[in-house]
Amino acid sequence: MSSFSRPSLPPLLRAIAILIVVLLVAHAPMLLNDGLFMDDWLVLKPRPDYFVDIDFLLNGAGHPIFFSYDTFANWTGAPVVVMVSLALAGIVFGAVCLMLTATRLDLLDRAEAVGFALIVWTYPGYQLWAGKANAVYVFSFGLLFVGAWLLTLAFSAQGWRRVLLRVACACLFVLSFALNSTVVLYACVMLGLFVATWRSGAVAHGFIRRAWLAAWRCTLGYPELIALPLVYAGALGIWFKRIGLYAQHYDAHLPTLGELANGWKAFFDAGYRDVVAHAIGAAIQVPAPFILAAVLVGVALLLLRPGTEATALRRATALPLILAVVLFLALSSPYLIAGLRPSSQHFYESRHLLLFGVPAGLALLAFKRQTERWIGPTAAVAMLFGLGSILWIGMLWNDYVFMQARTLKQEALTRSLADRIQPAATVYALDDQFFDYRSRDVPFGLAEVTGMLRLAWGNQPFFGFALRAERPDILQEMEWKRAAPGTAFRHFDPSGPQATISLNAGSGAALDRALVRKYYACRLLARCDVAEFLAQLAQVKITVGPIAGILPLNGASEDVSPSR
């Protein structure tokens, strides 16, 4: 550890500045999206008089850190601003600290570090970058790399500086556990600490004795870090147990080899194969975002000037690929044990994929180092990290466009409901025909439809759902859920009078990209009035009476279990 390389300051600062600018441009659409998605409606208040009960995060879901962030965000009166700020802070600080750690430890050169950080922090397999409540996950992911950076500083520090750095590390690592799967990456950080300790030992001791002494020194020298995940898991198990719906949601079991194989295939398909396939298809159909991404990445490469420092040929080429495979298997295993699978078709089901940009970055690093043997480091960086970043950022912008269009659809529906008198009903089915006018669609969830009703007509015991997204026994299912221990749905009442909301595209409707371009022009360039623009998007009709195709609350068997 005493042999840390010390890159000259100006080139390092230039590389950091380039990384930050590219990341901010890539994630700029997040700043304009102030909508809530899926479970955001259960924990965040879109306006001060909107009622939320987030006690279920403590007394049901077992998420005390998540609860703290949501409580603070709602207390400020501007939870969307707080969550967007958290997400951007996690992206920027996480990427910078990842780069600093890799270069300080002489694991990557500057160009590799910038390319690797871009791949990790623009990874489009995770489609929820614009999600508000899940911004806590993005922030937690970033904190892990900030903690790793401070740990590299603490390793060679002395006195009170060392003590303060280690206390800061422990605090940051605990907060990073808000995303439970970061524990796997935390184990990798501890492995890195062991390797650094092992390398600092005397060679004369021999491999086995040296390894044993390194493990012993890590345990005695960093007891707080060794015990941290155990203490955290114990605290959750004692004071914040998962109960009711949440205990059943995690089908924790030891998977068979067949289940592991199928699960790993599902993660590979959703995390990589589908991402690349969708990106190639999108680039062929609408190349503009990818052309802009190419310009952005090209300018960054010119300013970064890769290849001007010592070549990385002496470094391992196979090791990053091996680490990529091992890390992919390790990151997906906790989800497989819990019986969870990702999906590239539903943006919310991509939430399990946030960390999977790391294996992708490691794989590109291995290919880059092998390729540079034949074409040189500059061309290798451009070919692997450059093309990868273009593909990633172009697809990332596509996802941001979809999420923004979805927000506009929600706002149009909410405004239309608020402009009319509430019908004599509290249970509403949304018959959504708007999707016929869009290139991509995901039905609204229970929390979204119910949240829009409460936002339009006040804090009443509404229950809303999308017709084509739910089963005929949805009322029975919700009655079961609202009575379960630790439930988030206590204020959903499926027993009231019913009505159907027909949602159709209005005169201002268009495909996602055209719709979002017009919205940006209205909001940023003042070319139209945003309220008038939203009023033209949707046509809404409400019919009071029993909902067609839905079983009445007292018309199903008593043996009802949740569908998801």
Coordinates of C-alpha atoms in Angstrom, one line a residue, residues 1 15 122 160 219 233 247 328 351 365 369 389 421 448 453 461 469 510 528 539:
M1 CA 0.0 0.0 0.0
A15 CA -10.1 13.3 -16.1
T122 CA -24.7 5.0 -17.0
W160 CA -6.4 11.0 14.7
T219 CA -9.6 -9.0 11.9
A233 CA -28.2 -7.9 9.9
A247 CA -41.9 -11.8 4.9
F328 CA -22.0 -11.4 -11.8
R351 CA -34.6 -2.5 -9.8
L365 CA -11.7 -3.7 -19.2
R369 CA -6.4 -4.8 -22.3
S389 CA -20.5 4.3 -23.4
I421 CA -66.4 16.9 -9.6
E448 CA -49.9 4.9 -9.1
L453 CA -57.0 9.7 -7.4
P461 CA -59.9 5.8 1.1
A469 CA -52.8 -5.2 -15.3
A510 CA -47.8 11.7 -29.9
C528 CA -46.2 26.9 -25.2
Q539 CA -59.5 12.5 -23.0

